[in-house]
Coordinates of C-alpha atoms in Angstrom, one line a residue:
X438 CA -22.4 14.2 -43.0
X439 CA -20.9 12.0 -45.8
X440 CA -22.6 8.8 -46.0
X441 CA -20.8 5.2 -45.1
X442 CA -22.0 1.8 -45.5
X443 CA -23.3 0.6 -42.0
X444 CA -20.8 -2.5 -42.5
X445 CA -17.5 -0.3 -42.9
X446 CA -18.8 0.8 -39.3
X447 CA -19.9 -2.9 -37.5
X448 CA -18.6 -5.6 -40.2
X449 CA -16.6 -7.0 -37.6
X450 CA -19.5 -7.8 -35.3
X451 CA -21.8 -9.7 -38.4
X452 CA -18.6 -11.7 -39.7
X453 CA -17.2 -11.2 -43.2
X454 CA -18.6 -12.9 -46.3
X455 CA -21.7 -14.0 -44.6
X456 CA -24.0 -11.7 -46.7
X457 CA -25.5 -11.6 -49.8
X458 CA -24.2 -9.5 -52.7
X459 CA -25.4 -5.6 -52.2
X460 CA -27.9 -4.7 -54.7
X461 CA -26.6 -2.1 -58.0
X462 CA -27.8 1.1 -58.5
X463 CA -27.3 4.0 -56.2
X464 CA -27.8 4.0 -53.1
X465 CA -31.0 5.0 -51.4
X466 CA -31.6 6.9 -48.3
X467 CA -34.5 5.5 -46.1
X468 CA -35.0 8.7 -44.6
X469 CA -34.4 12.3 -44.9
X470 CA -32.3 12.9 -42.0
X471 CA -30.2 10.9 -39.9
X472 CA -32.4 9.1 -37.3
X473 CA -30.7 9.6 -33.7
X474 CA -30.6 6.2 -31.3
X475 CA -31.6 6.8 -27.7
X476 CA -29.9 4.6 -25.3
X477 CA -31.8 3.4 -22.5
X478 CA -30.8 4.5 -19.0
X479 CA -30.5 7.9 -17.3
X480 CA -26.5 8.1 -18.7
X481 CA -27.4 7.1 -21.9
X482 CA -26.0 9.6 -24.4
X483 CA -28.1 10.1 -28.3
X484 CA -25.9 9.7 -31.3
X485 CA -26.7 9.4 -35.1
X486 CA -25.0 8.4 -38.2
X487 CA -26.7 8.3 -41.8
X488 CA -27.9 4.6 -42.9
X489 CA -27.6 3.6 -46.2
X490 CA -29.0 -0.2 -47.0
X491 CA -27.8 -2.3 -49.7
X492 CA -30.2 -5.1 -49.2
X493 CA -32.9 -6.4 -46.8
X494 CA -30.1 -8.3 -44.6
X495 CA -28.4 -5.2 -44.3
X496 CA -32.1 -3.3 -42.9
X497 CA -32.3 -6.9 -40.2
X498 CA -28.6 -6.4 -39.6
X499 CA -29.3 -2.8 -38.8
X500 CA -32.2 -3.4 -36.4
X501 CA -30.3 -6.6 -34.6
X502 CA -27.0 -4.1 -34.0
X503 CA -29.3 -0.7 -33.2
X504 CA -31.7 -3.3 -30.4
X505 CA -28.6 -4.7 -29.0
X506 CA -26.8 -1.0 -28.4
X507 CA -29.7 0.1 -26.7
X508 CA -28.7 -2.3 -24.0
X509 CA -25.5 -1.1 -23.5
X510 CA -25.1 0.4 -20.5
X511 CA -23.7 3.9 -20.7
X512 CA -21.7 4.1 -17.1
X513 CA -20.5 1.2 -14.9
X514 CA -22.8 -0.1 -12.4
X515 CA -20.8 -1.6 -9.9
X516 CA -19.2 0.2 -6.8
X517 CA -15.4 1.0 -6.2
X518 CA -14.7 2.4 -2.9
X519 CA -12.0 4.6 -4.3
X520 CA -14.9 6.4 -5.1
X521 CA -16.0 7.1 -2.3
X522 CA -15.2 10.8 -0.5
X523 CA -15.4 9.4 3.1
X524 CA -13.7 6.7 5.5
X525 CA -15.2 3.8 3.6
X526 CA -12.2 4.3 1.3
X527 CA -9.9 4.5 4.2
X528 CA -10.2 0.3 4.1
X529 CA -8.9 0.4 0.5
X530 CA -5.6 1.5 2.1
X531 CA -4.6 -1.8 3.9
X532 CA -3.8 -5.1 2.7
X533 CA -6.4 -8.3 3.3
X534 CA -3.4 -9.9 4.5
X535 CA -2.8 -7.1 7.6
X536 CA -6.4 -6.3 8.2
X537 CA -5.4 -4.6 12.1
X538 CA -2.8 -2.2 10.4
X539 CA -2.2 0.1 7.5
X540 CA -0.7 0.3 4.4
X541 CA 2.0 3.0 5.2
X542 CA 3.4 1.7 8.6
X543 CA 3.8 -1.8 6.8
X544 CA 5.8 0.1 4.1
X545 CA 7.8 1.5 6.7
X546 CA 8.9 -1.7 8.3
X547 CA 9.6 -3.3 5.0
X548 CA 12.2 -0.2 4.2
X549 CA 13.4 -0.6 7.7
X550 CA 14.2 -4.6 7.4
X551 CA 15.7 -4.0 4.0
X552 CA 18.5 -1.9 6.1
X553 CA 18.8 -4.1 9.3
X554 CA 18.2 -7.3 8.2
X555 CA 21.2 -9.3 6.9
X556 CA 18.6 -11.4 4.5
X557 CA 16.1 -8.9 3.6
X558 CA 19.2 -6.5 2.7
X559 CA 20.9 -9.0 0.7
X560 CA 18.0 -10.1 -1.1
X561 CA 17.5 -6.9 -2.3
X562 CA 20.9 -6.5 -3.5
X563 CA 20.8 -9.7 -5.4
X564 CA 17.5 -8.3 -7.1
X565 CA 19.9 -5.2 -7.6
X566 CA 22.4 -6.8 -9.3
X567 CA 20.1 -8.8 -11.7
X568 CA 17.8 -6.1 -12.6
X569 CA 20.9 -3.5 -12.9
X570 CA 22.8 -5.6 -15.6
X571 CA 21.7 -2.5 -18.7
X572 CA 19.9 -1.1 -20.7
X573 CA 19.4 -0.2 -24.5
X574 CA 17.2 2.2 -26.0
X575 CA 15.5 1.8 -29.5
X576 CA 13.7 4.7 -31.0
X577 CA 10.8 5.2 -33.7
X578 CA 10.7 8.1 -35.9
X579 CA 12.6 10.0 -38.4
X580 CA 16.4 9.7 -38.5
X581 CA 17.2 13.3 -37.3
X582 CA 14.9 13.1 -34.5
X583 CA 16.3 9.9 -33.6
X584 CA 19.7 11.4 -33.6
X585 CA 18.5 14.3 -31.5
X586 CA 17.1 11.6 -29.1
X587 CA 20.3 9.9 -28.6
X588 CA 21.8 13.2 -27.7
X589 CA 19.5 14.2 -25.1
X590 CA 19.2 10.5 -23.3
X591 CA 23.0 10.8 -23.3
X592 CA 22.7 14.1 -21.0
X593 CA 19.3 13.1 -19.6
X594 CA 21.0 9.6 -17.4
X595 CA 22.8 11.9 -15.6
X596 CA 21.1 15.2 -14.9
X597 CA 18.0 12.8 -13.6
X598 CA 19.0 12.1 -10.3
X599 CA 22.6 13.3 -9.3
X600 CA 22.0 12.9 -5.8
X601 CA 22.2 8.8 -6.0
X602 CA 24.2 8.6 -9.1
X603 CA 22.1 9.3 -11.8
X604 CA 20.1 6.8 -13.6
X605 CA 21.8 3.3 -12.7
X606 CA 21.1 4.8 -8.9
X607 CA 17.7 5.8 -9.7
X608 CA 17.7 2.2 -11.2
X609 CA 18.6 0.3 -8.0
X610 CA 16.4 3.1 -6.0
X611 CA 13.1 1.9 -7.7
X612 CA 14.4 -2.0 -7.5
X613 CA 14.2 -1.9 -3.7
X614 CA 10.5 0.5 -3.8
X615 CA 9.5 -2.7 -5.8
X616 CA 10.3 -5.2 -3.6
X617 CA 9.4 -2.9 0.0
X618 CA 6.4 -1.0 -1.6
X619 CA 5.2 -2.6 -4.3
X620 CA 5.2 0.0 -6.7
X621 CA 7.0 2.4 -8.0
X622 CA 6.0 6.8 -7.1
X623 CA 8.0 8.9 -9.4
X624 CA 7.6 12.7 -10.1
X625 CA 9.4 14.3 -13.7
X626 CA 9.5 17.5 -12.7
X627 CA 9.6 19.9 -16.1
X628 CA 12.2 23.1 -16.2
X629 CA 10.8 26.2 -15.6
X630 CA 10.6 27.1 -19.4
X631 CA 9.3 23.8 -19.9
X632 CA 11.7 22.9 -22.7
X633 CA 12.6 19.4 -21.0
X634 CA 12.7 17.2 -18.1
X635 CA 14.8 19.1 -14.8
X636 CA 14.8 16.2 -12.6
X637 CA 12.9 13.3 -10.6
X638 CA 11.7 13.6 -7.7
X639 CA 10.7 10.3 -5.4
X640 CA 7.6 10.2 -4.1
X641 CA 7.7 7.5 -1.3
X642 CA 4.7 5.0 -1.9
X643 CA 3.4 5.1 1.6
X644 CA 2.4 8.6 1.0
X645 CA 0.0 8.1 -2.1
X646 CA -3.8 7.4 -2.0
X647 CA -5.1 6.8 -4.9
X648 CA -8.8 8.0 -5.3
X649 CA -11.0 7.3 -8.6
X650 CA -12.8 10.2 -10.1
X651 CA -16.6 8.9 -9.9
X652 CA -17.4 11.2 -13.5
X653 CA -14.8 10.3 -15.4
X654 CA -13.8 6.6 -13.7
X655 CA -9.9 8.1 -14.2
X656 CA -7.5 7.6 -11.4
X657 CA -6.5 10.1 -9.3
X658 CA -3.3 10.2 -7.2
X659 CA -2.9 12.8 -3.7
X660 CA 0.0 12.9 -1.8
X661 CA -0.8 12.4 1.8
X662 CA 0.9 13.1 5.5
X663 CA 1.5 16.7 5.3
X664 CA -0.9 19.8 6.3
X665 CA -2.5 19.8 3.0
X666 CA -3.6 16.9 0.4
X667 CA -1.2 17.2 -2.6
X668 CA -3.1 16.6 -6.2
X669 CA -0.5 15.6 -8.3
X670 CA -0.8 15.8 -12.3
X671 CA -1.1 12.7 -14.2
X672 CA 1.3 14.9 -17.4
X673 CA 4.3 14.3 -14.7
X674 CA 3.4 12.1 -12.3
X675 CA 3.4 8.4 -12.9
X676 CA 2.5 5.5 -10.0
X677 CA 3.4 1.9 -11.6
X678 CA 2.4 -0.7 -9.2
X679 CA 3.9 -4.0 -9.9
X680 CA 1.0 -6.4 -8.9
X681 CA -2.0 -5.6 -7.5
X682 CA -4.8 -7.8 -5.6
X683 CA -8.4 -7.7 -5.9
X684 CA -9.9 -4.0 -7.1
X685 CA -7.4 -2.1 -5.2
X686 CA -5.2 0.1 -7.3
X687 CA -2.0 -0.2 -4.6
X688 CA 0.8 -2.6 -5.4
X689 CA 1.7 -5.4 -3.4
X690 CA 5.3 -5.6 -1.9
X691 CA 7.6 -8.6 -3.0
X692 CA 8.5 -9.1 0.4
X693 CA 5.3 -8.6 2.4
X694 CA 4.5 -12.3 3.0
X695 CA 8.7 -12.6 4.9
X696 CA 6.5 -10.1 7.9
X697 CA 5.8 -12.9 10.1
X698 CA 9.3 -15.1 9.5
X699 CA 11.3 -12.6 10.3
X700 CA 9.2 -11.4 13.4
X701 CA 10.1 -15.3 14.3
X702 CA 13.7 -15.4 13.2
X703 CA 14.1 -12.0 15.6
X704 CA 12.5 -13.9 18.5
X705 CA 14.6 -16.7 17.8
X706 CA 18.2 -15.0 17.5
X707 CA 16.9 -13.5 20.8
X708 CA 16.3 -16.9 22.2
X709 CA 19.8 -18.5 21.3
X710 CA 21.5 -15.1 22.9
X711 CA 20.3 -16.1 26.2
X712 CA 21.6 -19.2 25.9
X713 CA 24.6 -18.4 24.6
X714 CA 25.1 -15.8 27.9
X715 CA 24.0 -18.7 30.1
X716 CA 26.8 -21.1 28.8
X717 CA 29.3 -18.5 29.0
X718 CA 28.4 -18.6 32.7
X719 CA 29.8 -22.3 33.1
X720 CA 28.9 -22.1 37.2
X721 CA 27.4 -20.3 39.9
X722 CA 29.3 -19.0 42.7
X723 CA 27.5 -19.0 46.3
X724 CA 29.4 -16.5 48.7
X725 CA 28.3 -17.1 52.1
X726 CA 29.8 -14.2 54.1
X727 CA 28.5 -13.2 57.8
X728 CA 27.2 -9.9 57.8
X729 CA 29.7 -6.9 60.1
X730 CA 27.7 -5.5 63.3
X731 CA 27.2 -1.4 63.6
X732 CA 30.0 -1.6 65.7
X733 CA 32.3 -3.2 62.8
X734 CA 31.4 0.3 60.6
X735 CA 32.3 2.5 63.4
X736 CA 28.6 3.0 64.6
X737 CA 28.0 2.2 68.1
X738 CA 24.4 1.6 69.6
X739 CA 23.1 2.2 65.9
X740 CA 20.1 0.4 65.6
X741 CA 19.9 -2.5 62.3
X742 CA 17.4 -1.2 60.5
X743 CA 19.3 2.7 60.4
X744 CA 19.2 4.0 57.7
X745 CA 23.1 4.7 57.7
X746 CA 23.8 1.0 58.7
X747 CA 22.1 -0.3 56.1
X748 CA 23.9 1.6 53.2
X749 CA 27.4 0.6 54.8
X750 CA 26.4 -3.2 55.0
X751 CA 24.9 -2.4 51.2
X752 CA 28.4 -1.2 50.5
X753 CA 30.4 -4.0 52.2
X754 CA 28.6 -6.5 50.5
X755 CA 29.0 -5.2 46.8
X756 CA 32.5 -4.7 47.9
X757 CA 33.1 -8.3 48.5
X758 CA 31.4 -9.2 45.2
X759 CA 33.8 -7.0 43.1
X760 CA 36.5 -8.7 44.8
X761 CA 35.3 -12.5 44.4
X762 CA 34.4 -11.7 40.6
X763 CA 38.0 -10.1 39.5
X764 CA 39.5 -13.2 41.2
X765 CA 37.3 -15.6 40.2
X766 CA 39.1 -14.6 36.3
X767 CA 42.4 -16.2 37.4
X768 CA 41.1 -18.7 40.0
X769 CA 42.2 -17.2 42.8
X770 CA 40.1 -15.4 45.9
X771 CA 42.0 -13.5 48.9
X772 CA 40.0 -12.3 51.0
X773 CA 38.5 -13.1 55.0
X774 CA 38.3 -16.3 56.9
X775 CA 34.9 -15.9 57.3
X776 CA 33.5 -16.5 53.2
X777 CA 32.3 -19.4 52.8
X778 CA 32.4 -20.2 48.9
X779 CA 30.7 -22.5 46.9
X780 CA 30.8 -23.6 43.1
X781 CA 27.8 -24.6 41.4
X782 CA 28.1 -25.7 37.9
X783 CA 25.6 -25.0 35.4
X784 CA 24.2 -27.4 32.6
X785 CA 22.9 -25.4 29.2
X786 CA 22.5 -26.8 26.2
X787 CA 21.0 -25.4 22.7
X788 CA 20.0 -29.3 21.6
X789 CA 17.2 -29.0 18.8
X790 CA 17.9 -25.0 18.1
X791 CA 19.8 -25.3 14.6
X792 CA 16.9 -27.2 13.4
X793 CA 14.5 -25.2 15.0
X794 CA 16.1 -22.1 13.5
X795 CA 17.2 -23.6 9.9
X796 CA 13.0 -24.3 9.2
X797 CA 12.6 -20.4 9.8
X798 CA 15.3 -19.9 7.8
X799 CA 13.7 -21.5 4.8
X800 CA 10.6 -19.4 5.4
X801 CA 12.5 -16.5 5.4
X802 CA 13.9 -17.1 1.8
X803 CA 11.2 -18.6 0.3
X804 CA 9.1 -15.0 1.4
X805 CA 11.9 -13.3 0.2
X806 CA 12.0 -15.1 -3.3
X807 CA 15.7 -16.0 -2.7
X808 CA 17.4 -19.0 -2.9
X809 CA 19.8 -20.8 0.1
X810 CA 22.7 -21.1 -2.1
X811 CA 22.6 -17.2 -2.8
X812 CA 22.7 -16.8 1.1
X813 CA 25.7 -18.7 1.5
X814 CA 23.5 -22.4 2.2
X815 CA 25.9 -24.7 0.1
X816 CA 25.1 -28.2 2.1
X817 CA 22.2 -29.7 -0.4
X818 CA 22.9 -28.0 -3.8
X819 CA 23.6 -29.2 -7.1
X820 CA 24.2 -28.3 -10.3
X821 CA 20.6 -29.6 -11.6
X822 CA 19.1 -28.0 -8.4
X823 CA 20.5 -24.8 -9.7
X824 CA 19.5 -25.0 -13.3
X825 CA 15.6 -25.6 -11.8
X826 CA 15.5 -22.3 -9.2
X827 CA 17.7 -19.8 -10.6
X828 CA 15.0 -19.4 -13.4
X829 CA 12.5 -18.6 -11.2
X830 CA 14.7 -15.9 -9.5
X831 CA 15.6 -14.5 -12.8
X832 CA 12.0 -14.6 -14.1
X833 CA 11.1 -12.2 -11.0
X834 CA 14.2 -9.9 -11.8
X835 CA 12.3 -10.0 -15.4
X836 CA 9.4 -8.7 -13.7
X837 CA 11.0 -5.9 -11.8
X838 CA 12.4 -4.8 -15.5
X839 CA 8.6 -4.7 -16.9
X840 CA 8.1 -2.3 -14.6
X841 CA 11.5 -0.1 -14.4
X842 CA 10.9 0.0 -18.0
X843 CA 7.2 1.6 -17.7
X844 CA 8.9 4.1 -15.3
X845 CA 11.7 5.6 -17.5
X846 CA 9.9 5.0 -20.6
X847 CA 7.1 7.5 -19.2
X848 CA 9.9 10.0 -18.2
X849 CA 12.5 10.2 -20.7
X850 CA 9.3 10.1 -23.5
X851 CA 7.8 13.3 -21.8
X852 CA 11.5 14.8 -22.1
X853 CA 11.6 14.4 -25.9
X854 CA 7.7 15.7 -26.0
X855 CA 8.7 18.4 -24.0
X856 CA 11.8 19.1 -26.2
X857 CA 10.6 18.9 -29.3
X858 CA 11.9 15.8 -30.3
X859 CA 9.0 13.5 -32.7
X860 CA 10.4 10.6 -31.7
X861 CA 9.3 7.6 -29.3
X862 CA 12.2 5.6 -26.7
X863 CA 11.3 2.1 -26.1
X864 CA 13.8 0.7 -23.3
X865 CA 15.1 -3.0 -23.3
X866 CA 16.1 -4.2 -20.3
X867 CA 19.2 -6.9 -20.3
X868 CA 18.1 -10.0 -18.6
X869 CA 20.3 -11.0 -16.0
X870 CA 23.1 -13.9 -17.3
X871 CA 22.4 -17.3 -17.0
X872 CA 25.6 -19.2 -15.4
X873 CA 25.0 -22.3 -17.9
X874 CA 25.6 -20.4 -20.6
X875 CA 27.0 -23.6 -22.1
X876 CA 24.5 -26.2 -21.6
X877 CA 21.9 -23.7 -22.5
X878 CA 24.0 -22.9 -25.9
X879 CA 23.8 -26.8 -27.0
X880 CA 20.5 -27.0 -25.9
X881 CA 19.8 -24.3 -28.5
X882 CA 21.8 -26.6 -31.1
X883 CA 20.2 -29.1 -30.6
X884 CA 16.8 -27.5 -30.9
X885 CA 18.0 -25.9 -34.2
X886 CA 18.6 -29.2 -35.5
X887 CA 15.8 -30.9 -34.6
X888 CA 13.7 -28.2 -36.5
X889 CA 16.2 -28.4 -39.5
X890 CA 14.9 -32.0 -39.8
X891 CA 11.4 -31.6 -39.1
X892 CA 11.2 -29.3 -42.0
X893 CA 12.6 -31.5 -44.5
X894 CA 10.0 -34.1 -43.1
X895 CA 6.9 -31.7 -42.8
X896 CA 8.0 -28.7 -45.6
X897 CA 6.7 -25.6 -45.1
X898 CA 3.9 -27.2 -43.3
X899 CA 7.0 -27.1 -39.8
X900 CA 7.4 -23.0 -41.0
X901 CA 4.8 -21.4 -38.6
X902 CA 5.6 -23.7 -36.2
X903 CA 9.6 -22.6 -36.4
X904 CA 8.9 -18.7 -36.5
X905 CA 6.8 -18.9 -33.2
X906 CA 9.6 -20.6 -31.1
X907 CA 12.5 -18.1 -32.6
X908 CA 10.5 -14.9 -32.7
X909 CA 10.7 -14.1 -36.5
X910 CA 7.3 -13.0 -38.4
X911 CA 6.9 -12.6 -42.5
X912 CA 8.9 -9.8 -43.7
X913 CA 12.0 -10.2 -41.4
X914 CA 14.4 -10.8 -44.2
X915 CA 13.3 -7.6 -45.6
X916 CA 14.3 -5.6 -42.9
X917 CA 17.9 -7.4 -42.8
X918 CA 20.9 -5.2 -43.2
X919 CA 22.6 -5.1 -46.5
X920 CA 25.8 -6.8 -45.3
X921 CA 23.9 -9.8 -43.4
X922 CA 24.3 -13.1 -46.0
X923 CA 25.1 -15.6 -43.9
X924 CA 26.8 -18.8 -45.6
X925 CA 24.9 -22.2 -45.1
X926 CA 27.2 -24.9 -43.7
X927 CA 28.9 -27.6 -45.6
X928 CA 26.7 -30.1 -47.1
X929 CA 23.5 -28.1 -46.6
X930 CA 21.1 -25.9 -49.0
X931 CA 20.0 -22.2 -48.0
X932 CA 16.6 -22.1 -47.2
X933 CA 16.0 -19.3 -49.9
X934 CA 16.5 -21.8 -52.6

């Protein structure tokens, strides 16, 4: 074992420059062989290095760094359920939120809302469109394999996922797992000479328990709901869960929190049906009609309560009904001398419903992370209004990106592995366009000139400050193009001068 200097190993524990000068003359060896540490516990693990001191501080150094790793645990000490081979990890599969049901069923409803229900589907599409705008690809390595790379991410968009359009539809597939789900359950399924990435196949989220290897602490993932439990392979199976809460490794649906608003707004609709039926019935007709004797049907010495009388009266009454109703459309009744009618009108009102059902409303977006303006609201909203909330529903359309981003990124990356290729993708998402493109493009003036004159006041004392707000560390300009020389405007000096 070739000998180091303790401080090349743990210098960044003690602090630089806070020891004295190391001693000259060659090193000396304190002992003969390199002592072995024993950590304390029953995981511990031994391990041994050669110490070679260049002063006494060094030897105290030594002793302070081998007495604290000695109390280092070796394994973690406190308990994850998704360790656990039994039911107790059954109650990792539910939210805190839905205690009473289960992850999957909840999933389920969510999918089914995003189909039926006209707010639930439209937010998703809005989500859609923002998080569907494009996406660029930049690439590390040499400039043949990046070449090469181009090439195959050309074919790979659409041999991915021809059944929903390739990879703009596997795009808007995994938008809406997001936002039902809470994660995203992809499978890259290698061709059978392994030369390259076949196809994806969707895994729905619903079906996934995630179980955590008590050995190694690594995560894994098992398909569930069929007659077996499914182990699938880490190499070309990837589960990226947007948000998560507390220890549990499931995501969190976007929409989870609209459950109980929309249970209302469904009791509600159902409400203002019945009244709306009711008022379409503006009155009540009374028929008072005397009822026929056996005799009338033909059925003399028939007792009333026969069986055959009382179908015929049955029959003469429902008789007499079809004939009052198909007059009653044009007013008019023809009929015997002996019905009695009688109009009573009926009073219905739906007073206090809109507000009733506008408050619900609210809930309903606000869950859903929308905006009424975006669901046709128009009464209360401004301009300023806008510029305040459409932020926040683009910064959770940057969100969804973070994570479409991990999803291909892990896909198209195991293609160029799997090809060959030495070279890395790294996707860029284009966040969704602002609609104040021009107050936001003076606002960006006016910033520029405000640090333009707070350099000339501070110097280069203003220049950290002015790379952090545009982005630009120290050796930018080197990696410029040759053709970029921009001209500084009249009356100004270049800042390289």
């Amino acid at each position: 074992m070739k000998p180091i200097n303790i401080f090349q190993r743990f210098g960044q524990w003690l602090g630089e420059g806070a020891l004295p000068p190391a001693q000259e003359g060659p090193p000396q060896s304190l002992s003969t062989s390199p002592p072995a540490l024993q950590l304390s516990g029953a995981d511990a693990q031994p391990f041994s290095y050669e110490f070679v001191p260049e002063s006494s501080a060094y030897t105290a150094a030594f002793q302070a760094i081998t007495s604290q790793l000695t109390r280092v645990p070796g394994r973690q000490l406190s308990e994850d359920p998704a360790t656990l081979e039994s039911v107790l990890s059954y109650f990792e599969d539910t939210y805190d939120g839905y205690g009473n049901d289960n992850r999957p069923r909840i999933i389920r409803i969510l999918r089914g809302l995003s189909e039926s229900d006209d707010d639930v589907h439209g937010a998703v599409g809005d989500l859609q469109s923002m998080c569907g705008a494009g996406c660029t690809v930049d690439y590390v390595g040499g400039a043949r394999a990046i070449k090469a790379a181009e090439a195959e991410w050309d074919a790979f968009q659409t041999r991915i996922y021809p059944e929903g359009g390739g990879l703009s539809g596997l795009i808007n597939n995994q938008v809406r797992e997001f936002a039902v789900a809470g994660a995203g359950s992809l499978e890259w399924v290698p061709q059978k000479n392994r030369r390259g990435i076949d196809r994806v196949a969707l895994v729905p989220s619903e079906e996934i328990r995630i179980r955590r290897d008590p050995d190694t602490g690594v995560l894994r993932y098992q398909q569930w709901g069929f007659a077996t439990v499914i182990d699938l392979d880490p190499t070309t199976y990837h589960h990226m869960a947007l948000f998560t809460s507390g220890r549990k490794p499931y995501g969190v649906p976007l929409y989870i929190s609209s459950l109980f608003s929309l249970e209302r707004k469904r009791q509600l609709l159902a409400a203002e049906q019945r009244v709306i039926n009711l008022m379409a019935r503006s009155a009540l007709v009374q028929a008072m009609i005397t009822q026929p004797t056996p005799e009338a049907f033909g059925m003399p010495g028939v007792p009333v309560n026969d069986r055959r009388y009382i179908a015929a009266v049955d029959a003469f009454y429902k008789a007499a009904a079809r004939t009052i109703l198909a007059g009653g459309e044009n007013g008019l009744y023809v009929g015997s001398d002996k019905v009695d009618l009688k109009v009573h009108p009926i009073a219905q009102t739906a007073q206090g419903a809109p507000e009733v059902t506008k408050g619900n409303q609210h809930r309903v977006w606000n869950a859903l992370g929308t905006q009424p303006f975006l669901r046709g609201e128009m009464d209360s909203t401004t301009q300023a209004l806008a510029q305040v909330t459409i932020p926040l529903v683009y910064a959770q359309a940057v969100m969804v990106q973070q994570g479409l981003k991990r999803q291909l990124e892990f896909g198209f990356n195991l293609h160029l592995r799997l090809m060959g290729i030495p070279a890395q993708a790294n996707m860029l998402f284009t966040p969704p366009k602002s609609p104040f493109l021009l107050d936001e493009a003076r606002a960006f003036l006016f910033r520029a000139e405000a640090n333009g004159k707070l350099a000339e006041l501070f110097g280069k004392a203003w220049a950290q400050h002015a790379m952090r707000e545009y982005d630009i560390v120290e050796d930018d300009d080197q990696r410029a193009p040759a053709w970029w020389n921009p001209s500084p405007a009249a009356g100004t000096t270049s800042p390289n001068k």
